[in-house]
Coordinates of C-alpha atoms in Angstrom, one line a residue:
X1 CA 23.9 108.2 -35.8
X2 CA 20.2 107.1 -37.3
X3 CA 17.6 108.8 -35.7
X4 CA 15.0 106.5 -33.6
X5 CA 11.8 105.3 -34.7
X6 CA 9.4 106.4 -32.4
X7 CA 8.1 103.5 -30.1
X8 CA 4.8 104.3 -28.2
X9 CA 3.8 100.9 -27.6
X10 CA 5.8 97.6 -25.9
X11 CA 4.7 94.0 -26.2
X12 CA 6.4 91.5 -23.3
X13 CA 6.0 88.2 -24.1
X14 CA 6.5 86.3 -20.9
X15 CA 5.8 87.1 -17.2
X16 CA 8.4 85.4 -15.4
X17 CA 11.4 86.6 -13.4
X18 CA 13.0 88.4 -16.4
X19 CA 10.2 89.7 -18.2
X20 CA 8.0 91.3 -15.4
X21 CA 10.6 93.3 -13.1
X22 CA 12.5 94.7 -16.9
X23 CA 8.8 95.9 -18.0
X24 CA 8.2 97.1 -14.7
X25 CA 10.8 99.4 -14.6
X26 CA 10.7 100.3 -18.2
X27 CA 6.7 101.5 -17.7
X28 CA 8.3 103.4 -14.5
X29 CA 10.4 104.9 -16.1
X30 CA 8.7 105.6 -19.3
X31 CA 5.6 106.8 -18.3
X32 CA 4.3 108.1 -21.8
X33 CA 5.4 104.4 -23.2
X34 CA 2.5 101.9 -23.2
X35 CA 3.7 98.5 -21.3
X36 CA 1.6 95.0 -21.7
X37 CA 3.1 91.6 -20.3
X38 CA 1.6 88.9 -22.2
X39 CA 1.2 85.4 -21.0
X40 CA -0.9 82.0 -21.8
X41 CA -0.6 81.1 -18.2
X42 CA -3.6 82.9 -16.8
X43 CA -3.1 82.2 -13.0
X44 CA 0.4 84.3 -13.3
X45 CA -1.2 86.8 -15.3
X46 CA -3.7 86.8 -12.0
X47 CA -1.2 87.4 -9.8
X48 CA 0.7 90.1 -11.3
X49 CA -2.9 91.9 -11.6
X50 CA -4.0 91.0 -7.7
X51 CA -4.6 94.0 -5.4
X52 CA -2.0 92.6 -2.8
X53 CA 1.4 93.7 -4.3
X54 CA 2.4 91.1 -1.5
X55 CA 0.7 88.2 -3.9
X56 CA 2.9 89.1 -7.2
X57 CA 4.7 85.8 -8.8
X58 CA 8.3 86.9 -8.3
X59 CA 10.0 88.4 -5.1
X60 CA 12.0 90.7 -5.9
X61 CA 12.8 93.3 -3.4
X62 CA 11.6 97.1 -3.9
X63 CA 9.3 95.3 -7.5
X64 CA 6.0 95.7 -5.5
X65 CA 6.7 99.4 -5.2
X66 CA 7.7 99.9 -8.7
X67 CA 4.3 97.7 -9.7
X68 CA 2.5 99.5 -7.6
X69 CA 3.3 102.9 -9.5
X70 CA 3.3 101.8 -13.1
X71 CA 0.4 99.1 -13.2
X72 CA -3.2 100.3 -14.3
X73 CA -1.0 103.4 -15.8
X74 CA 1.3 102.2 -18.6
X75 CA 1.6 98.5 -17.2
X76 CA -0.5 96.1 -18.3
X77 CA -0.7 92.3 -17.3
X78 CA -2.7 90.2 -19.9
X79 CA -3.8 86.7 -21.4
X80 CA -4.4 88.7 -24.5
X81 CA -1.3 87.7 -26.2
X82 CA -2.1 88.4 -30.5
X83 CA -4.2 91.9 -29.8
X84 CA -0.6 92.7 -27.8
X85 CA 1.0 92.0 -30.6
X86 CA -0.8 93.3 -32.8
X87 CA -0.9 96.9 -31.5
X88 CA 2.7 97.0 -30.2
X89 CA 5.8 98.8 -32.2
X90 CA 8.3 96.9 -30.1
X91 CA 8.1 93.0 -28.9
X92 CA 9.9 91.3 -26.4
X93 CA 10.8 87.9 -26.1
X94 CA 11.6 86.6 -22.6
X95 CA 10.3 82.7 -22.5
X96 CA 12.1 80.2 -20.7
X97 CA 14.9 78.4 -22.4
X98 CA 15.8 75.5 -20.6
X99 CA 18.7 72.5 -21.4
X100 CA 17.3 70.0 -23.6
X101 CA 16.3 67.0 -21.9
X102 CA 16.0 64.6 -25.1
X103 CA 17.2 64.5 -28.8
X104 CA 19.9 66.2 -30.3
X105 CA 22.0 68.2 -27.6
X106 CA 20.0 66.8 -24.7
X107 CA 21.7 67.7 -21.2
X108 CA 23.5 70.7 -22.9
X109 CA 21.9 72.9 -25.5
X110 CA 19.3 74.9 -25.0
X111 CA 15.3 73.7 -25.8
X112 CA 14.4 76.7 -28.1
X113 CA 10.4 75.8 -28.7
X114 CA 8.8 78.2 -26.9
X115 CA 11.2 80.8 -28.6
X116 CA 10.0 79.5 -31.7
X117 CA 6.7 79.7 -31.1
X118 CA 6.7 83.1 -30.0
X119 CA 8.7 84.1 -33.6
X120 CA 5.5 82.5 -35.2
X121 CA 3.0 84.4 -33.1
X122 CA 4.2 87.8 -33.9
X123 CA 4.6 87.0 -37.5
X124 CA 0.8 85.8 -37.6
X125 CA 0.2 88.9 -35.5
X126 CA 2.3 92.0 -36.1
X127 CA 0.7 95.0 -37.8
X128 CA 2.9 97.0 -39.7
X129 CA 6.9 97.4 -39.2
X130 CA 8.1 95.5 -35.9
X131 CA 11.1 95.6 -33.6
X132 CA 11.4 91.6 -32.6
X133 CA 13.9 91.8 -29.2
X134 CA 15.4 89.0 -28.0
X135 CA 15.5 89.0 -24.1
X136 CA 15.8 85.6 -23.8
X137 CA 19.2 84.2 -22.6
X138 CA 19.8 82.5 -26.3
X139 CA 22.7 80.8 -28.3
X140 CA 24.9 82.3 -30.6
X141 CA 22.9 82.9 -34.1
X142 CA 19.1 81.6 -32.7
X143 CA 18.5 85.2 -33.9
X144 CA 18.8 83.5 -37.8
X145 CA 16.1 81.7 -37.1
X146 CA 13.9 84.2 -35.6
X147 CA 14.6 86.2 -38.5
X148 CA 14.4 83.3 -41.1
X149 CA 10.4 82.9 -39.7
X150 CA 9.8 86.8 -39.6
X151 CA 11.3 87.5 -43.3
X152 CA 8.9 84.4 -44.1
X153 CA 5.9 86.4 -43.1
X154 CA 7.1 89.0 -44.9
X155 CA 6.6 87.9 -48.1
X156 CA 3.5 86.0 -47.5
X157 CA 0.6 86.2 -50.3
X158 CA -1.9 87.0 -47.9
X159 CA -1.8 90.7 -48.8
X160 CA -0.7 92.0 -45.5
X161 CA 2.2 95.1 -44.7
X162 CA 4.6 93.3 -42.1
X163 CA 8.3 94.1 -41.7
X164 CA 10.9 93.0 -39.0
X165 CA 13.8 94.5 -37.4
X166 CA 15.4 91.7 -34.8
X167 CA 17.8 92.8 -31.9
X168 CA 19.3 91.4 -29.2
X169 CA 19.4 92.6 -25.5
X170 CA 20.5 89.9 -23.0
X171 CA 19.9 90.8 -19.0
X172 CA 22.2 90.9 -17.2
X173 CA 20.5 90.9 -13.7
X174 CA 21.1 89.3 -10.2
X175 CA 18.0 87.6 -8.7
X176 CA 17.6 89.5 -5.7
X177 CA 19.1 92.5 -6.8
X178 CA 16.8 92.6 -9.5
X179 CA 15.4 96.2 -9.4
X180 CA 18.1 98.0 -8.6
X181 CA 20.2 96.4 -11.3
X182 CA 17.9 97.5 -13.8
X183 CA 17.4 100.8 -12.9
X184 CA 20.9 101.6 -12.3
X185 CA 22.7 99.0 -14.5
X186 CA 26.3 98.3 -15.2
X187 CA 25.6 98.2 -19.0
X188 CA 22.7 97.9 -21.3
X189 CA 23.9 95.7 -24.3
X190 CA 21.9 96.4 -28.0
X191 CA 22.9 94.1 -30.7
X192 CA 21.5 94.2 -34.1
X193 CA 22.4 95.1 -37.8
X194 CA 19.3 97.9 -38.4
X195 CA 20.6 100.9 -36.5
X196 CA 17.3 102.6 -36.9
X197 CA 15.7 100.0 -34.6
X198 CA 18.7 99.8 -32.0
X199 CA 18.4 103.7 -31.4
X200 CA 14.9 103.2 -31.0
X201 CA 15.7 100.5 -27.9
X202 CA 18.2 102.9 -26.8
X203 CA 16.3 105.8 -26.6
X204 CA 13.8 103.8 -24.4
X205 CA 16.3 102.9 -21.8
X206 CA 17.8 106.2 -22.3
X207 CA 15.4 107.5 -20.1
X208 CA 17.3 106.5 -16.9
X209 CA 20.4 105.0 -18.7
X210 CA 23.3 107.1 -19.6
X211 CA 24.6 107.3 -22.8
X212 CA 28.0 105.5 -22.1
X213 CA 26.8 102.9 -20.7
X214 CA 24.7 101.5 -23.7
X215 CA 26.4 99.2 -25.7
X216 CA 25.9 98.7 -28.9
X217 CA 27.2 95.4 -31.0
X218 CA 26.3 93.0 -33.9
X219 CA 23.4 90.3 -33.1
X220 CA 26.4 87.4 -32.5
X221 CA 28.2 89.5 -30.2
X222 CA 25.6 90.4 -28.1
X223 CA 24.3 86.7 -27.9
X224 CA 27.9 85.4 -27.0
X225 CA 27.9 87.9 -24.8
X226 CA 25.1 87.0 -22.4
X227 CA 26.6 83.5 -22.4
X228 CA 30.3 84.4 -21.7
X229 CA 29.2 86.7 -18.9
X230 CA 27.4 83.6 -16.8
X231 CA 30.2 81.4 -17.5
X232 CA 33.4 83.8 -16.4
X233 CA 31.1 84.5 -12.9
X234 CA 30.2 80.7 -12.4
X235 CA 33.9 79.8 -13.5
X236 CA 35.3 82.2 -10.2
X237 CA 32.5 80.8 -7.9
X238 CA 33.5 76.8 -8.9
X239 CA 37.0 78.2 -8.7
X240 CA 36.8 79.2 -4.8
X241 CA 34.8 76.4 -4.5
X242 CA 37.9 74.5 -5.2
X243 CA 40.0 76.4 -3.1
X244 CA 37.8 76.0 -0.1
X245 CA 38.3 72.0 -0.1
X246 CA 41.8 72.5 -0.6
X247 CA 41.7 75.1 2.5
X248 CA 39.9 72.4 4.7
X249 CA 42.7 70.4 3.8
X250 CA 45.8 72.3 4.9
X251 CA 44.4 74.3 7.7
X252 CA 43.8 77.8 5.8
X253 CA 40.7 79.7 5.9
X254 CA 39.1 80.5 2.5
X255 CA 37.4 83.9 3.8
X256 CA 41.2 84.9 4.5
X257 CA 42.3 83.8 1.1
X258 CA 39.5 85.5 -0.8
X259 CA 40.2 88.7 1.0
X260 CA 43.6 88.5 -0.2
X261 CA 43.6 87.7 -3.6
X262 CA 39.7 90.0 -4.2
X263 CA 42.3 93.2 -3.2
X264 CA 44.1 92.7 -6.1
X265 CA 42.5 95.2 -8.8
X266 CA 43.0 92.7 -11.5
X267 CA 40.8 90.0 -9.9
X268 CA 38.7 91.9 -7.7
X269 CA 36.2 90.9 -4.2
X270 CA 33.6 89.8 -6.3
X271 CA 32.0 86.1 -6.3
X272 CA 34.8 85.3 -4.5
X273 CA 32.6 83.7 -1.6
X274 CA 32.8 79.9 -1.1
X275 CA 29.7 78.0 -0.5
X276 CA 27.6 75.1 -2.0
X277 CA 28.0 76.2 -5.4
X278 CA 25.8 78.1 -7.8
X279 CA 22.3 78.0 -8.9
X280 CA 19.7 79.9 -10.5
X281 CA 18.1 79.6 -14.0
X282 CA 20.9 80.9 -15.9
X283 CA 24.9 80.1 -14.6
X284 CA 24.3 76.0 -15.4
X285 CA 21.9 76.3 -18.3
X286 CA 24.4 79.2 -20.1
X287 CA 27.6 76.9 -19.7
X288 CA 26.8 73.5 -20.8
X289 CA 24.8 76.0 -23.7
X290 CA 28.8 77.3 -24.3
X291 CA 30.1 73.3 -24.3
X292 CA 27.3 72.5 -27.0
X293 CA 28.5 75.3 -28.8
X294 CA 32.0 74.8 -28.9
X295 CA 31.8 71.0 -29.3
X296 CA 29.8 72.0 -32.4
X297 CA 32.1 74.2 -33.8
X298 CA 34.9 71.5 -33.7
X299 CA 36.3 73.1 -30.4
X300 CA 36.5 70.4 -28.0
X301 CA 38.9 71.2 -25.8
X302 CA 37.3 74.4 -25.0
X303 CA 34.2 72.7 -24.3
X304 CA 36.3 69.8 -21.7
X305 CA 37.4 73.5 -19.7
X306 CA 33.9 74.9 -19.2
X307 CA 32.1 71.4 -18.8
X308 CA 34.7 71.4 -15.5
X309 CA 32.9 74.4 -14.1
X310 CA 29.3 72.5 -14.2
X311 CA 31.1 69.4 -13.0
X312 CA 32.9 70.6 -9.9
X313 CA 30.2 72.8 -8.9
X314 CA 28.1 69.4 -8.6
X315 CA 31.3 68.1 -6.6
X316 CA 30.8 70.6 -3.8
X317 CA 27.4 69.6 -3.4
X318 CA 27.9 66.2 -3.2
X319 CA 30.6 67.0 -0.8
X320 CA 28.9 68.9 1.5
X321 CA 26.3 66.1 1.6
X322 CA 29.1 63.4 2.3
X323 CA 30.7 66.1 4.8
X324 CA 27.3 65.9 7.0
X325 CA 26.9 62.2 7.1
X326 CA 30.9 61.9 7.8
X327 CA 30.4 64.0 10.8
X328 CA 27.0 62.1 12.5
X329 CA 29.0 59.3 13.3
X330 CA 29.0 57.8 9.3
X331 CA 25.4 57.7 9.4
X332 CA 21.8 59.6 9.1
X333 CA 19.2 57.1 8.6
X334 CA 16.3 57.9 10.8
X335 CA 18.1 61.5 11.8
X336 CA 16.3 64.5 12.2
X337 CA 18.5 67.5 9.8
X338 CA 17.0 70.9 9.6
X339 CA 17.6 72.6 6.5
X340 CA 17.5 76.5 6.7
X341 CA 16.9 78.2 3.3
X342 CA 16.0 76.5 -0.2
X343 CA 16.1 79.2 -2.7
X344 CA 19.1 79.1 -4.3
X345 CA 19.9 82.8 -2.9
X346 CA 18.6 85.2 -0.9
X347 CA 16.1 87.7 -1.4
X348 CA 14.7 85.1 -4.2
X349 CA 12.0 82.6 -4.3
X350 CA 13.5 80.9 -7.5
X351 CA 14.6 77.4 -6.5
X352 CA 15.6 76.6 -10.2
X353 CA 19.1 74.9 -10.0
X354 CA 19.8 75.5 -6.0
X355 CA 21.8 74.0 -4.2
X356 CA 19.7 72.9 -1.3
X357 CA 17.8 70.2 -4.0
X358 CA 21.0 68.2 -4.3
X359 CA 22.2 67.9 -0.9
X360 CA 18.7 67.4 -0.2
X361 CA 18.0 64.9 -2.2
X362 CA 21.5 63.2 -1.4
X363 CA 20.6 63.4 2.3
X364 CA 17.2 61.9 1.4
X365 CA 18.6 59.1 0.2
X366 CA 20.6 58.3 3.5
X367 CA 17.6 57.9 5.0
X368 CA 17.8 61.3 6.7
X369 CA 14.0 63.0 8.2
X370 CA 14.8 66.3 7.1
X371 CA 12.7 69.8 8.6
X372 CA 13.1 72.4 5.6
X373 CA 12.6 76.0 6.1
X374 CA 13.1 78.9 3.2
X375 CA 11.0 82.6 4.5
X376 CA 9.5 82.8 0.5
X377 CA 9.8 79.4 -1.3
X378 CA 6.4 77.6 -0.3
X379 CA 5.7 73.7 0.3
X380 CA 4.9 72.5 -2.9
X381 CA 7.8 74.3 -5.0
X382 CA 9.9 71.9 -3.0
X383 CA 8.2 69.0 -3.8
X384 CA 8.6 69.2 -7.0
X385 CA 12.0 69.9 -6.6
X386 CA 12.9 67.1 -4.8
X387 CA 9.9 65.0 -6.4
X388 CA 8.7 63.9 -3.2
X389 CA 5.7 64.9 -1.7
X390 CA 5.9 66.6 1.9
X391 CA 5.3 64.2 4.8
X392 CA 3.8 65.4 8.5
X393 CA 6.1 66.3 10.7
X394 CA 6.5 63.9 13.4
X395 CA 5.7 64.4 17.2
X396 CA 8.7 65.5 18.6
X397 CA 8.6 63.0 21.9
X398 CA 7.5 60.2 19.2
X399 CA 10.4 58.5 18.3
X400 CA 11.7 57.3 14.8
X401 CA 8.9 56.0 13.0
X402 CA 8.7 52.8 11.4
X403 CA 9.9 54.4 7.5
X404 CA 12.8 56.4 9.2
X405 CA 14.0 52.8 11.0
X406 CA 14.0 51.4 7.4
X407 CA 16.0 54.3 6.0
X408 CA 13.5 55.9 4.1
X409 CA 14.1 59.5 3.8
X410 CA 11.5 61.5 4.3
X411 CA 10.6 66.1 4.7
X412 CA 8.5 68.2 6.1
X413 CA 8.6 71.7 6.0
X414 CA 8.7 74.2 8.8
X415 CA 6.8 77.4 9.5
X416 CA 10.0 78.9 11.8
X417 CA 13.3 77.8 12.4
X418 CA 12.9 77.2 16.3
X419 CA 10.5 73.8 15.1
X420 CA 13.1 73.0 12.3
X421 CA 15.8 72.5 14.7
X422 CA 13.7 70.9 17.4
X423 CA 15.3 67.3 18.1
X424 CA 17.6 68.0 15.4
X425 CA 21.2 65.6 15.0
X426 CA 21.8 69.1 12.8
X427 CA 21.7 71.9 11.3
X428 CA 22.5 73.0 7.6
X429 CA 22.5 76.6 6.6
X430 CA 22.3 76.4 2.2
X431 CA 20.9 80.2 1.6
X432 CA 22.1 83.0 3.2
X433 CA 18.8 85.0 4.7
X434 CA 19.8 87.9 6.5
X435 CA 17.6 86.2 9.5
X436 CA 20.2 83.6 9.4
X437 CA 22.9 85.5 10.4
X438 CA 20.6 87.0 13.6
X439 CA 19.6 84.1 15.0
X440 CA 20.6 83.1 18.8
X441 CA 22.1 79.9 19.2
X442 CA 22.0 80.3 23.0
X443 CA 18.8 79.3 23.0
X444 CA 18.2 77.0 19.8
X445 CA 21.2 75.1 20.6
X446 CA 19.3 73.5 23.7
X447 CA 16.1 72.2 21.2
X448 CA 18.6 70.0 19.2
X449 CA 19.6 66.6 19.9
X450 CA 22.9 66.5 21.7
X451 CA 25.6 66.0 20.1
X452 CA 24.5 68.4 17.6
X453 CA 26.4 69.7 14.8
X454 CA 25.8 73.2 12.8
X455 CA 27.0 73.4 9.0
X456 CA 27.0 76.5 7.6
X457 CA 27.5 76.1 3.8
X458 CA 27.4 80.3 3.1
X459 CA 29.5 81.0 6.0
X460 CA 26.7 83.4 7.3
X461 CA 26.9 82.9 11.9
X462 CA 29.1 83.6 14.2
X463 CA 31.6 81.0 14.6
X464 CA 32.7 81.7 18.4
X465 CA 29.1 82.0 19.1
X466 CA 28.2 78.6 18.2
X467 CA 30.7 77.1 19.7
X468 CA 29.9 79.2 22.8
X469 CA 25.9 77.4 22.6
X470 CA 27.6 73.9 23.1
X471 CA 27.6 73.3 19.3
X472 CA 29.8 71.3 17.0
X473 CA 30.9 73.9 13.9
X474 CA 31.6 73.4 10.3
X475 CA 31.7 75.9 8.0
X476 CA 32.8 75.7 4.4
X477 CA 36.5 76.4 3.6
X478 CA 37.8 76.6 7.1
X479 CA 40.4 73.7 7.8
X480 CA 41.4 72.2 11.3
X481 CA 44.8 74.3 12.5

């Protein structure tokens, strides 16, 4: 085995939900290592510097704690991206990489301009010899073109000593679980083709990491990897998904089912939980990423199976929406709906990709009033999502007002659940908060509009309970016996 260069210094491009909480817990545990998190955007840098660990960017339970021990130490938070660069031995690249929305591969491959520009920043800005890692969920071979713009640098004219080693580490974490997925990981995956630099990465997270569980691969593997990963997990949870309609159908329950099959060691309990299908920055953005990859390399049919998992995961949405204006009677123009939770899991604030914005914006456009509550995802993240501004919430004793008679949709959201549900035709549970699944329907059940219905899409409350308030109950993957 090569011996490791020794890294004293790490450069983080990128202060977002990946790159903060994996430097975070890299300065933790690597006390001697100095940690800076660049970014251009200088209010985020703000807030990962405020005094109220309460006030950081990304929720993430148990990442104020770790901030709190490792910043103003080793951690650093800084605007100052090329001095970063410049006196780091290691740089990380963890920008967004969203779908393309125009040109070539719009709707499916991945818009790699920020990626880009962060390859030309460190070659303008790199002292010395540099380990490049890719953090960044990427397709297969972007790592060709990192390199291509790092070899370019060095052999500039300008008379300057730069040379580049590029690996690839995908994450591999849960939003939510964040913290304790880093510091106690499954795997650590190291792909590269200089095995001086991938010891050097390894002997970082070798700190906390054991030995076994570091992987180590060439650049393409490790890329596909990343990729493959998101689309087997979204491929089960599309796959009870299915299952669940199927179980409304015939009178099965799909909790019973999943138990069942998740016993069997060879498919396991895992995402195995029906609901309103998955979200998140990486499950939809990774797959259609695979299609565009395999319709590119003359594999089409391959690309038709996992273009399915994106497409019946948008089914379920739409179904669930259609399920609630079914049940009111065919109809929810003018109809108060409280919507409880908006992230697109719990323990998150990351709406990016969740559920709740479809069915949302599918109720919206029934005409429905609808009273949104999430604990952590604020006002304005939602309207943006559902690019609609917020309206003020309506006297309760008022009436319809004049827009909700004409079946225009409006929202408003709601500081606690008691005034979501106030007036209420329904109820639709989207993310499963542990408050959720406390919550007393004895005495909520009384503030809604009678006859009130409760849909709970994560299967999170107590169905004898609900019923027990005077409630109408659906729940996601339980048929009529």
């Amino acid at each position: 085995m090569k011996s490791a260069a020794p890294i004293r210094s790490i450069c983080c491009i990128g202060a977002g939900y990946v790159g903060g909480p994996t430097m975070a817990v890299i300065a933790d545990r690597c006390p001697d290592l100095q940690v800076t998190v660049v970014d251009i955007n200088q209010d985020r840098i703000d807030a990962w510097n405020d005094s109220d660990l309460s006030k950081l960017p990304v929720y993430e339970p148990g990442l104020d704690a770790v901030v709190g021990r490792a910043r103003g130490r080793n951690l650093h938070f800084s605007t100052g991206v090329d001095e970063a660069i410049a006196s780091a031995d290691m740089v990380f690249i963890s920008v967004n990489t969203p779908t393309k929305t125009r040109g070539l591969g719009a709707g499916q491959a991945s818009d790699l301009r920020w990626v880009e520009a962060c390859a030309r920043q460190v070659a303008k800005s790199a002292v010395g010899h540099t380990i490049v890692v890719e953090k960044s969920t990427l397709p297969v071979r972007t790592a060709e073109a990192v390199k291509a713009i790092l070899s370019a640098a060095e052999h500039s004219l300008d008379g300057s000593q730069r040379s580049f080693s590029v690996l690839s580490n995908p994450e591999f974490l849960a939003e939510g679980t964040a913290i304790s997925d880093l510091e106690s990981p499954d795997r650590v995956l190291i792909g590269g083709e200089h095995p001086e630099a991938i010891e050097s990465l390894a002997s970082i997270y070798g700190h906390w990491v054991a030995h076994e569980r570091i992987l180590r691969t060439n650049l393409w593997s490790s890329e596909l990897s990343k990729l493959t990963a998101n689309a087997f997990l979204a491929q089960r949870i599309s796959s009870i998904n299915s299952v669940a309609a199927l179980c409304e159908a015939t009178g099965a329950d799909v909790r019973e089912v999943a138990r069942a099959i998740g016993t069997d060691s060879r498919i396991g309990p895992k995402f195995l939980q029906a609901g309103p299908g998955f979200g998140g920055s990486c499950f939809q953005k990774d797959i259609l990423n695979l299609v565009y990859l395999c319709r590119h390399f003359g594999l089409p049919d391959v690309a038709d199976y996992w273009e399915s998992v994106v497409q019946l995961n948008t089914w379920q949405q739409h179904r669930i929406a259609r399920m609630v204006v079914k049940k009111l009677f065919g109809t929810v123009t003018g109809k108060r709906l409280a919507i409880l939770g908006f992230a697109f899991k719990a323990d998150t604030n990351d709406t990016r990709e969740a559920p709740a914005i479809r069915i949302a914006k599918d109720l919206l456009e029934e005409g429905a009033q609808l009273a949104i509550h999430d604990p952590k995802v604020d006002s304005e993240q939602i309207a943006r999502d559902l690019q609609l501004p917020a309206s003020t919430a309506p006297a309760v004793d008022s009436g319809p007002t004049r827009a909700a008679l004409s079946g225009e949709g409006t929202w408003w959201p709601s500081d606690d659940v008691a005034s979501a549900l106030r007036e209420a035709d329904a109820v639709i549970i989207l993310t499963e908060w542990n408050q959720y699944r406390d919550l007393d329907w004895s005495v909520l059940a009384p503030l809604m509009r009678q006859p009130a219905w409760l849909f709970d899409a994560r299967s999170v409350v107590n169905p004898s309970e609900v019923r027990a308030a005077g409630l109408n109950f659906w729940r996601v993957g339980e048929g009529q016996s």
